mmCIF file of C-alpha atoms in Angstrom:
data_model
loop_
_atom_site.group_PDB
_atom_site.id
_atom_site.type_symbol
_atom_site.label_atom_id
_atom_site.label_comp_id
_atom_site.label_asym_id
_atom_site.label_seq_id
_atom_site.Cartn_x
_atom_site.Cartn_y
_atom_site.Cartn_z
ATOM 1 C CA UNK T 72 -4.393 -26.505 -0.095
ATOM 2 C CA UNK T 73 -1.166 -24.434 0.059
ATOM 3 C CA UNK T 74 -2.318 -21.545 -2.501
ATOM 4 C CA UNK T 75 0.246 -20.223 -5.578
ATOM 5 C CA UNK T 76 3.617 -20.913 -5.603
ATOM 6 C CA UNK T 77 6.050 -17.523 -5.974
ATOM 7 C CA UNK T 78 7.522 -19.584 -8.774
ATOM 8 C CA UNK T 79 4.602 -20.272 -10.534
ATOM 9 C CA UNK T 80 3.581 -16.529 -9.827
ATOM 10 C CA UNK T 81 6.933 -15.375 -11.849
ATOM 11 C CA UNK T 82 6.203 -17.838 -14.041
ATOM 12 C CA UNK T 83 2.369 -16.953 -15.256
ATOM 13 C CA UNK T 84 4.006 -13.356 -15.269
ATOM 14 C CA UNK T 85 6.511 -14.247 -17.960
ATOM 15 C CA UNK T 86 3.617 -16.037 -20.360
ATOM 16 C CA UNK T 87 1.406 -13.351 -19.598
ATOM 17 C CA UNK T 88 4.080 -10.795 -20.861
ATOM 18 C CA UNK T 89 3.993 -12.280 -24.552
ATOM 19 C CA UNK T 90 0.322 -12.216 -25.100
ATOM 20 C CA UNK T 91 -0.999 -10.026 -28.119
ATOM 21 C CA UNK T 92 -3.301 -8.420 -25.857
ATOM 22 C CA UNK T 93 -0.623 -6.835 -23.661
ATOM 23 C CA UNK T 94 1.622 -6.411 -26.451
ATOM 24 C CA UNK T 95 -0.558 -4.392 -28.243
ATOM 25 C CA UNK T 96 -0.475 -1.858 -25.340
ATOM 26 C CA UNK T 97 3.238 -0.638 -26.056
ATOM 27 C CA UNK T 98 2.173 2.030 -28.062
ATOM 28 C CA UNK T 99 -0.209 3.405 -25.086
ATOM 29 C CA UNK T 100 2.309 3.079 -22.721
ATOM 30 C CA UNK T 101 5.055 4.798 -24.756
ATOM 31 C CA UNK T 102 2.381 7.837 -24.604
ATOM 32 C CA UNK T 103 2.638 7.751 -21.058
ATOM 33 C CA UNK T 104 5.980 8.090 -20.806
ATOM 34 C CA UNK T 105 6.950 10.929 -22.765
ATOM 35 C CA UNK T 106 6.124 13.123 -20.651
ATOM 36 C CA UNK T 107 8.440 15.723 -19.754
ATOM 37 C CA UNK T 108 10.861 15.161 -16.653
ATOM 38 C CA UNK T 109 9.879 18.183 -14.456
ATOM 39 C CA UNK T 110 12.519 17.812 -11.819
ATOM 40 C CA UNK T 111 16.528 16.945 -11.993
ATOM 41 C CA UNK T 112 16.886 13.041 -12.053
ATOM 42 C CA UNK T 113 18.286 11.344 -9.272
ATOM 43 C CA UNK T 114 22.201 11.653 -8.616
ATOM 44 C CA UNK T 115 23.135 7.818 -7.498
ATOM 45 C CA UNK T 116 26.435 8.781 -5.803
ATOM 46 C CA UNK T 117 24.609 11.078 -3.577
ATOM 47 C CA UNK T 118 20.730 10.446 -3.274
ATOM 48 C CA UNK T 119 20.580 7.111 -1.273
ATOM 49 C CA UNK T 120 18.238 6.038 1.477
ATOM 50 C CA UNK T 121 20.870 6.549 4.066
ATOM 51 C CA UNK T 122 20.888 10.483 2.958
ATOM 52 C CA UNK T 123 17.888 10.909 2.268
ATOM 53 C CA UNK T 124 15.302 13.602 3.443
ATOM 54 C CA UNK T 125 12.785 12.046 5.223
ATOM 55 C CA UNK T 126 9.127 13.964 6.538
ATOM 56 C CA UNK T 127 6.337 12.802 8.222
ATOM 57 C CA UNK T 128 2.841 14.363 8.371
ATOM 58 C CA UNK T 129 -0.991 13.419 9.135
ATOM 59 C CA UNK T 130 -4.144 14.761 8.090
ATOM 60 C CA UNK T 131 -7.135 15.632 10.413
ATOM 61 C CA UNK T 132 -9.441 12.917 11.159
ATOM 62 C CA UNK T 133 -12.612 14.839 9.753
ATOM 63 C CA UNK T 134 -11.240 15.256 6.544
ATOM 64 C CA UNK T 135 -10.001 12.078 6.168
ATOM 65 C CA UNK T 136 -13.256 10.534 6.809
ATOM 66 C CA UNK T 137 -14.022 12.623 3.943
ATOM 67 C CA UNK T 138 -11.672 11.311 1.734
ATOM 68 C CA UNK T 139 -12.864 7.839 2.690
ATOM 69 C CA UNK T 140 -16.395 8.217 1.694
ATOM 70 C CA UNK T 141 -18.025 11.615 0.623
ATOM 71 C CA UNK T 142 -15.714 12.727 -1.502
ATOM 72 C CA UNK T 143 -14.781 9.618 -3.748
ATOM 73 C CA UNK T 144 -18.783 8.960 -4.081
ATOM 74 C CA UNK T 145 -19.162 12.395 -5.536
ATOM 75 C CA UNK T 146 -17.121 11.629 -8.114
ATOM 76 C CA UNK T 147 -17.506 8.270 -8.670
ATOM 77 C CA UNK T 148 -13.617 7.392 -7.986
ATOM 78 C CA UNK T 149 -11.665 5.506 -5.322
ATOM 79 C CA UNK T 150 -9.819 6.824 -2.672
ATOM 80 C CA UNK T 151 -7.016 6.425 -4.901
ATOM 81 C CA UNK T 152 -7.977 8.563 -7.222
ATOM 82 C CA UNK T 153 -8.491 11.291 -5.317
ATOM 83 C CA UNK T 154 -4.700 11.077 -3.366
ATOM 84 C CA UNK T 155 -3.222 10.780 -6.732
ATOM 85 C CA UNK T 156 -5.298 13.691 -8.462
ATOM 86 C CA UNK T 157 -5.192 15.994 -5.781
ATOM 87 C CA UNK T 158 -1.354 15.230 -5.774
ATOM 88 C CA UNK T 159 -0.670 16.167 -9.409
ATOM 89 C CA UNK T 160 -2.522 19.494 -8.624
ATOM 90 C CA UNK T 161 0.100 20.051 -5.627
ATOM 91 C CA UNK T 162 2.627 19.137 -7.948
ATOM 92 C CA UNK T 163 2.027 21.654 -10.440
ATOM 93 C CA UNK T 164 1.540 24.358 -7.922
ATOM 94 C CA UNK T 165 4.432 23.849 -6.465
ATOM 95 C CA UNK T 166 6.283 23.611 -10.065
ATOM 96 C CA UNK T 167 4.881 26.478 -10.651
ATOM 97 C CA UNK T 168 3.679 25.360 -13.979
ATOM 98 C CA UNK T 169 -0.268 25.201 -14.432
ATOM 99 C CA UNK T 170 -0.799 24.021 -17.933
ATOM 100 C CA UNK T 171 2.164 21.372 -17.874
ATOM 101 C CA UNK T 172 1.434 17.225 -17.908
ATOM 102 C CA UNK T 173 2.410 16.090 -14.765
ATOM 103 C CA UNK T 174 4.287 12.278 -14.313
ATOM 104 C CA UNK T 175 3.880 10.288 -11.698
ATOM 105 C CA UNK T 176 5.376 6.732 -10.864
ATOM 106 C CA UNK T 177 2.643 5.102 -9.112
ATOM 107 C CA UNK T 178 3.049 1.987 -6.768
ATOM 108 C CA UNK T 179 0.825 -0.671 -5.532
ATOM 109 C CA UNK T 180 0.321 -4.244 -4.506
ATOM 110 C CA UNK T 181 0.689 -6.810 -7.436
ATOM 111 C CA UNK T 182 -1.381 -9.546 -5.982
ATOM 112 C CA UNK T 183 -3.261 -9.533 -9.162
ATOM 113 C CA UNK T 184 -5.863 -12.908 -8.686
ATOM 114 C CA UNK T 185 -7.405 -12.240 -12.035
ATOM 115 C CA UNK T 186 -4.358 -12.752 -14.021
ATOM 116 C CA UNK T 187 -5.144 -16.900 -14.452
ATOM 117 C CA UNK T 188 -7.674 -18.846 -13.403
ATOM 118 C CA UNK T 189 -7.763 -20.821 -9.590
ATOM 119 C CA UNK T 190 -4.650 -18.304 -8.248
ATOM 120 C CA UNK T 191 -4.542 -18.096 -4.750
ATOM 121 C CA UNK T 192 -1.893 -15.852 -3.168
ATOM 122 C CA UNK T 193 -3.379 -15.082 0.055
ATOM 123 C CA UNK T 194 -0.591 -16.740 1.789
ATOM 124 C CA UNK T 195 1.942 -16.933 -0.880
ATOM 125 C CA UNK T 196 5.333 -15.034 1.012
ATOM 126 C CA UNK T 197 7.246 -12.313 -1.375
ATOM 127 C CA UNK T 198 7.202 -9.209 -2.514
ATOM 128 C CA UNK T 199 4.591 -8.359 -5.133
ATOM 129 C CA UNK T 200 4.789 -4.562 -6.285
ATOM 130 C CA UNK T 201 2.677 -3.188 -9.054
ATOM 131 C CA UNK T 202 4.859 0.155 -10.482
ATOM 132 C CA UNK T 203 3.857 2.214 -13.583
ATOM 133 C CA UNK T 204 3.800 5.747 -14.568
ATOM 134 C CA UNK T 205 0.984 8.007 -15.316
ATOM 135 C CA UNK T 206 0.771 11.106 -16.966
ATOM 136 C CA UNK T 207 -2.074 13.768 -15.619
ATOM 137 C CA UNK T 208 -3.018 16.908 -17.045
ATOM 138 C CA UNK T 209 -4.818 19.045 -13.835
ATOM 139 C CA UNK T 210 -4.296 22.367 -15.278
ATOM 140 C CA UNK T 211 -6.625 25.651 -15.919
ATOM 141 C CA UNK T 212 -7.096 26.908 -12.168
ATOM 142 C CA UNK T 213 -5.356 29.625 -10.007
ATOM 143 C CA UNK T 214 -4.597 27.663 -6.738
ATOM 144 C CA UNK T 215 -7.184 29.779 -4.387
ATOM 145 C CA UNK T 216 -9.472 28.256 -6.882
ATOM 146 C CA UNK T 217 -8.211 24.798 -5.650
ATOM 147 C CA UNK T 218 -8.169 25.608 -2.176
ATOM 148 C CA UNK T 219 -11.454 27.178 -1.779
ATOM 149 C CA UNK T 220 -13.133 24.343 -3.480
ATOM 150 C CA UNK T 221 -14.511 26.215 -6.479
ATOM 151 C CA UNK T 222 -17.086 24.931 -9.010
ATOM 152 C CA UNK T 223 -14.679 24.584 -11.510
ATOM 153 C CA UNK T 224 -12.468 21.960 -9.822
ATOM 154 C CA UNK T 225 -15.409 19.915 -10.107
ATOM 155 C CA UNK T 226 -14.536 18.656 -13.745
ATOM 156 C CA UNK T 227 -11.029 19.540 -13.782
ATOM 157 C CA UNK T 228 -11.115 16.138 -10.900
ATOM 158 C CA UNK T 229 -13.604 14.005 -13.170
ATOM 159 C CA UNK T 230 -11.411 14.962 -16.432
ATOM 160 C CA UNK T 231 -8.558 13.599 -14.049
ATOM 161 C CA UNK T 232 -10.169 10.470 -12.972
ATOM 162 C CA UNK T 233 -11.018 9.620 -16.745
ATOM 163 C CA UNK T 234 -7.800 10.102 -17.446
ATOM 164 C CA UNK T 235 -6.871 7.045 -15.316
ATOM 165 C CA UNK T 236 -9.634 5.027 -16.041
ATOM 166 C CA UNK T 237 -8.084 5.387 -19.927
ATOM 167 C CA UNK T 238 -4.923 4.239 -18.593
ATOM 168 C CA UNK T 239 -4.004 0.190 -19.610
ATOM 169 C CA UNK T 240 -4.082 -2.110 -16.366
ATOM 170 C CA UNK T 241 -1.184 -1.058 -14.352
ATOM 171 C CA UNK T 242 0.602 -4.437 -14.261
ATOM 172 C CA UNK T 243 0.976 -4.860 -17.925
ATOM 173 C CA UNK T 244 3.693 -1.771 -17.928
ATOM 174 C CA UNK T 245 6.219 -3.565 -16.036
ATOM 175 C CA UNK T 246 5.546 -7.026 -17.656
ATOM 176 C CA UNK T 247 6.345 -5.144 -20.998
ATOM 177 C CA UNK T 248 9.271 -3.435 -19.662
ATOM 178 C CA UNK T 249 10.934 -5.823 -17.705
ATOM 179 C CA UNK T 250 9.634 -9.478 -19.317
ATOM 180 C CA UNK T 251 9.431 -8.597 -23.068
ATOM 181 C CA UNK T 252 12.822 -8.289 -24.731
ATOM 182 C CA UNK T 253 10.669 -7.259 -27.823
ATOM 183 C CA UNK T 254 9.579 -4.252 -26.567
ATOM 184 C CA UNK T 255 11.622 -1.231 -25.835
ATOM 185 C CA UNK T 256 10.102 0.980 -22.792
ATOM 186 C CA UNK T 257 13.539 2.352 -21.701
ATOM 187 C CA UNK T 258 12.317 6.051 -20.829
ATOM 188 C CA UNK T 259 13.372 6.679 -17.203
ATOM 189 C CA UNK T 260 10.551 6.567 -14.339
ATOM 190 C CA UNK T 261 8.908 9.977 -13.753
ATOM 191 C CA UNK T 262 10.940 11.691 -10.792
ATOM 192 C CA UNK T 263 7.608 11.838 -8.925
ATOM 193 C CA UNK T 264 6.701 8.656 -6.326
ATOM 194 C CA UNK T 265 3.606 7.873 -5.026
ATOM 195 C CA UNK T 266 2.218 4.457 -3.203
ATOM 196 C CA UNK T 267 -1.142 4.536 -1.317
ATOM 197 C CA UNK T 268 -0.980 1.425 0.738
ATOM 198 C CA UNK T 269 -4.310 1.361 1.927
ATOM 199 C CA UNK T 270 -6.645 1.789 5.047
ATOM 200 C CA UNK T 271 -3.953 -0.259 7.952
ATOM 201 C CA UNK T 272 -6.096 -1.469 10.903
ATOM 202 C CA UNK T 273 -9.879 -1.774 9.243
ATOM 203 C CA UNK T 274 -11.618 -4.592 11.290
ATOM 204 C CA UNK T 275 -9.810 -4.178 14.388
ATOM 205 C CA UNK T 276 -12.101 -3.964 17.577
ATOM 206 C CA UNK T 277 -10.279 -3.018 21.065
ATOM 207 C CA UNK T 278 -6.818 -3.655 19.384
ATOM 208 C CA UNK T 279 -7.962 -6.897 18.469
ATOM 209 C CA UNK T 280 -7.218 -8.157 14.336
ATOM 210 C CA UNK T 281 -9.555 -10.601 13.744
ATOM 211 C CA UNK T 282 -7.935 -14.141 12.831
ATOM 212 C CA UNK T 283 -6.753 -14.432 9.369
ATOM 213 C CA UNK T 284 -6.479 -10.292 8.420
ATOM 214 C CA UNK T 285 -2.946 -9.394 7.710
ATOM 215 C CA UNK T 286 -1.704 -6.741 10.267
ATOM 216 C CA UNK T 287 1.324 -4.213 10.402
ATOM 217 C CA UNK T 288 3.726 -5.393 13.218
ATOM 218 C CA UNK T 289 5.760 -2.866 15.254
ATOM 219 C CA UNK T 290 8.759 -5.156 14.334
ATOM 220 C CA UNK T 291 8.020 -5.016 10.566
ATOM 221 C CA UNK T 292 7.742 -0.964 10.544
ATOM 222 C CA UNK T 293 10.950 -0.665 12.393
ATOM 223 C CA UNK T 294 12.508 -3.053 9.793
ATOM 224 C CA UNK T 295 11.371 -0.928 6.656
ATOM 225 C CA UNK T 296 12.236 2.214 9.057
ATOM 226 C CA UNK T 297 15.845 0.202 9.195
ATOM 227 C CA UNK T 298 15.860 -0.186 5.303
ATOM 228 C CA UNK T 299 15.350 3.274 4.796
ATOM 229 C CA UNK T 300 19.122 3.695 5.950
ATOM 230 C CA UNK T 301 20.768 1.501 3.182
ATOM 231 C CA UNK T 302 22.974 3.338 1.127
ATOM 232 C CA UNK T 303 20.984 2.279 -2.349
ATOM 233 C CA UNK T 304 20.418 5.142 -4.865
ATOM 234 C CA UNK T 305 17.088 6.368 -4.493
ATOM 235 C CA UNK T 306 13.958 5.402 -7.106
ATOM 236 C CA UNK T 307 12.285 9.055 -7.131
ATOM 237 C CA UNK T 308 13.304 12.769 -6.557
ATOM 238 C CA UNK T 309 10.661 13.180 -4.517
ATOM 239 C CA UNK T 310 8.379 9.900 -3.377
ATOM 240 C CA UNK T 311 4.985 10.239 -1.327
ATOM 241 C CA UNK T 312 4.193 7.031 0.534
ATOM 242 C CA UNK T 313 0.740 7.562 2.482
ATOM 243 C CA UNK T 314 -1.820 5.350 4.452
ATOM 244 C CA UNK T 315 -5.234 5.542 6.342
ATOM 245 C CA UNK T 316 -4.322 4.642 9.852
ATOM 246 C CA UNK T 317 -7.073 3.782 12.279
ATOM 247 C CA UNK T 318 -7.027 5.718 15.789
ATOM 248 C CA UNK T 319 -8.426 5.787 18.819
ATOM 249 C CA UNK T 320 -10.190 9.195 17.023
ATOM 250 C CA UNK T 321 -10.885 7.504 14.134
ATOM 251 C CA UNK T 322 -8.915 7.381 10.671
ATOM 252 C CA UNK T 323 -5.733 9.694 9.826
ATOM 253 C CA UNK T 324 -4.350 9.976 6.565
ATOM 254 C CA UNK T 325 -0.302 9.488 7.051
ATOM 255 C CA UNK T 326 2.460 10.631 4.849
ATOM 256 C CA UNK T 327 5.505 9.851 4.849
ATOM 257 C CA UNK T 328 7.884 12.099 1.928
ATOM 258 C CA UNK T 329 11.435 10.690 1.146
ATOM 259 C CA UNK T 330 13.790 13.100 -1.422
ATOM 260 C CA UNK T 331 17.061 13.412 -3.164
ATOM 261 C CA UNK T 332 19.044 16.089 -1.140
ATOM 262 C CA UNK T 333 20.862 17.198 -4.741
ATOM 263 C CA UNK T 334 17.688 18.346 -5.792
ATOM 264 C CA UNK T 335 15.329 19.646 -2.942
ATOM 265 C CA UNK T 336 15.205 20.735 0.467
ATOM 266 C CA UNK T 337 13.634 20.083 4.226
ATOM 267 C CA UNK T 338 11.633 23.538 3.388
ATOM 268 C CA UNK T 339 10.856 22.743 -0.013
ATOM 269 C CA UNK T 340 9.139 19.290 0.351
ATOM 270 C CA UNK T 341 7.356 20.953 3.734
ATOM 271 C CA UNK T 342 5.896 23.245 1.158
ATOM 272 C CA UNK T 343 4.787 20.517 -0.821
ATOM 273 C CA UNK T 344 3.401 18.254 1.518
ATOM 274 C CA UNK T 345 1.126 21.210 2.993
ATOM 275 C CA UNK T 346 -0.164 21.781 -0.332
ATOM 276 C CA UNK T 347 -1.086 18.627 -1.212
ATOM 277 C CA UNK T 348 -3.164 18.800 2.109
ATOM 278 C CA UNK T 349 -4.554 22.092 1.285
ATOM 279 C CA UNK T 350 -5.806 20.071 -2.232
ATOM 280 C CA UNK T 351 -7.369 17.237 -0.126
#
C-alpha cells in the first residue's frame, strides 16, 4: 500500500472545486471578505522575509495547560478557537477600534481525508496548506473587562466561536479562488496572519517519539528559520505563527510574530503580542 498520490491529491482538488455544493458557497465567502482592511497592505519592494521583523515569545506553562483543557471545555470550542478569538480581541485593542469586524487570514494543514473516499495521505510528501479568511466581530468590552476575565466576556467568546462554526469548511475558499475560473474571489487576504500548528511533541516519553508519529527535526526548524531570509514579499502585515511545545515543565504556548517594517514596528508588535497574552 503506498497511500495517495500528490497528483491524484491536486487532482481530486480540481473536481472537487466544480461541485454545486462548493459552488454555491461563493456568495458566503464573498461576505467574508469584505471586510474592511484595518492595516496598510503589504509594500512588495520592501516587506520581504529577509527584512522582516521577526519576535519570539512563550506563554507560562499553567496557563497553557489551561488553554489545552479547561478553558476550551467551558466553551465547548477547540484550542483553536480560543487562539484565534482571543487574537481578534488583541487585535482590536490594539487598533484601537472596539466595535470594528476584525479579518483574519487563517492557516492550517490541508490533509483533508474526508474529501473522497479510501484517501490516505499519511505518508504522501508535499506541502498541503489550508488558507482562508475569517471575519470576527469581538466588540462591546473595555479591555480591563477582557483582562480581568469579566462575566461579560463569557458570550462575547461563545458569540465568537459561533461565528466560526457558521463559517463554510475552510478548504473550499481556496478551491474556489484558485481552481474555479468561474468564480471571482479576487479581494486581497486580510493583512492579519495566523497559523496554529498544533501541540509539537505529544506522545513523547524521555525524548523518545514513538515509531510512526511525525516529529519536528532540529534540521527542519533551522531550514524554515533559513527560509525566513528569502527576499519574497511578505503574505501578511502582521502574521502570528504559534504552537504548544512540550517541556521538561510541561506545555508552553510559542509565538513566533513576523511584520512588514513599512507598516509597524519592534515596539508596536511587542505591544501586540503581550496583549494577546493578557487575552489568553
Amino acid at each position: 500500500i503506498t497511500g495517495t498520490s500528490f497528483a491524484t491529491w491536486a487532482s481530486l482538488l480540481a473536481e472537487h472545486a466544480q461541485a454545486s455544493s462548493v459552488v454555491g458557497l461563493a456568495d458566503r465567502w464573498k461576505q467574508v471578505t469584505a471586510a474592511p482592511s484595518l492595516l496598510p497592505a503589504v509594500q512588495p519592494a520592501v516587506d520581504t522575509y529577509a527584512s522582516s521583523g521577526q519576535l519570539k515569545a512563550s506563554l507560562d506553562v499553567e496557563t497553557t495547560r489551561q488553554l489545552l483543557g479547561e478553558v476550551p471545555a467551558a466553551f465547548h470550542a477547540g484550542v483553536q478557537d480560543i487562539l484565534l478569538i482571543a487574537y481578534a480581541l488583541a487585535c482590536a485593542e490594539f487598533l484601537g477600534i472596539r466595535d470594528a469586524t476584525i479579518g483574519i487570514d487563517v492557516e492550517g494543514h490541508g490533509r483533508n481525508e474526508d474529501l473522497a473516499p479510501d484517501l490516505d495521505l499519511s505518508r504522501t510528501v508535499g506541502w498541503f496548506t489550508t488558507k482562508y479568511p475569517v471575519a470576527l466581530s469581538v466588540g462591546g468590552l473595555r479591555w480591563p473587562q477582557v483582562v480581568a476575565g469579566d462575566a461579560a466576556l463569557g458570550p462575547i467568546i461563545k458569540d465568537a466561536k459561533e461565528q466560526l462554526r457558521a463559517l463554510p469548511d475552510g478548504m473550499t475558499y481556496g478551491l474556489l479562488r484558485y481552481l474555479n475560473p468561474d468564480i471571482d474571489l479576487s479581494e486581497s487576504d486580510p493583512a492579519i496572519g495566523f497559523n496554529y500548528l498544533g501541540r509539537l511533541g505529544t506522545g513523547a516519553a524521555n525524548g523518545v517519539v514513538p515509531e510512526g508519529l511525525w516529529q519536528i527535526s532540529r534540521e527542519g526548524s533551522s531550514l524554515v528559520e533559513a527560509a525566513t531570509t528569502a527576499p519574497m514579499p511578505l503574505g501578511h502585515t502582521v502574521e502570528l505563527n504559534a504552537a504548544t511545545v512540550d517541556t521538561g515543565t510541561g506545555p508552553e504556548l510559542n509565538a513566533t510574530w513576523t511584520w512588514a517594517p513599512s507598516a509597524l514596528d519592534a515596539g508596536e508588535v511587542g505591544r501586540l503580542s503581550q496583549l494577546w497574552f493578557d487575552a489568553l
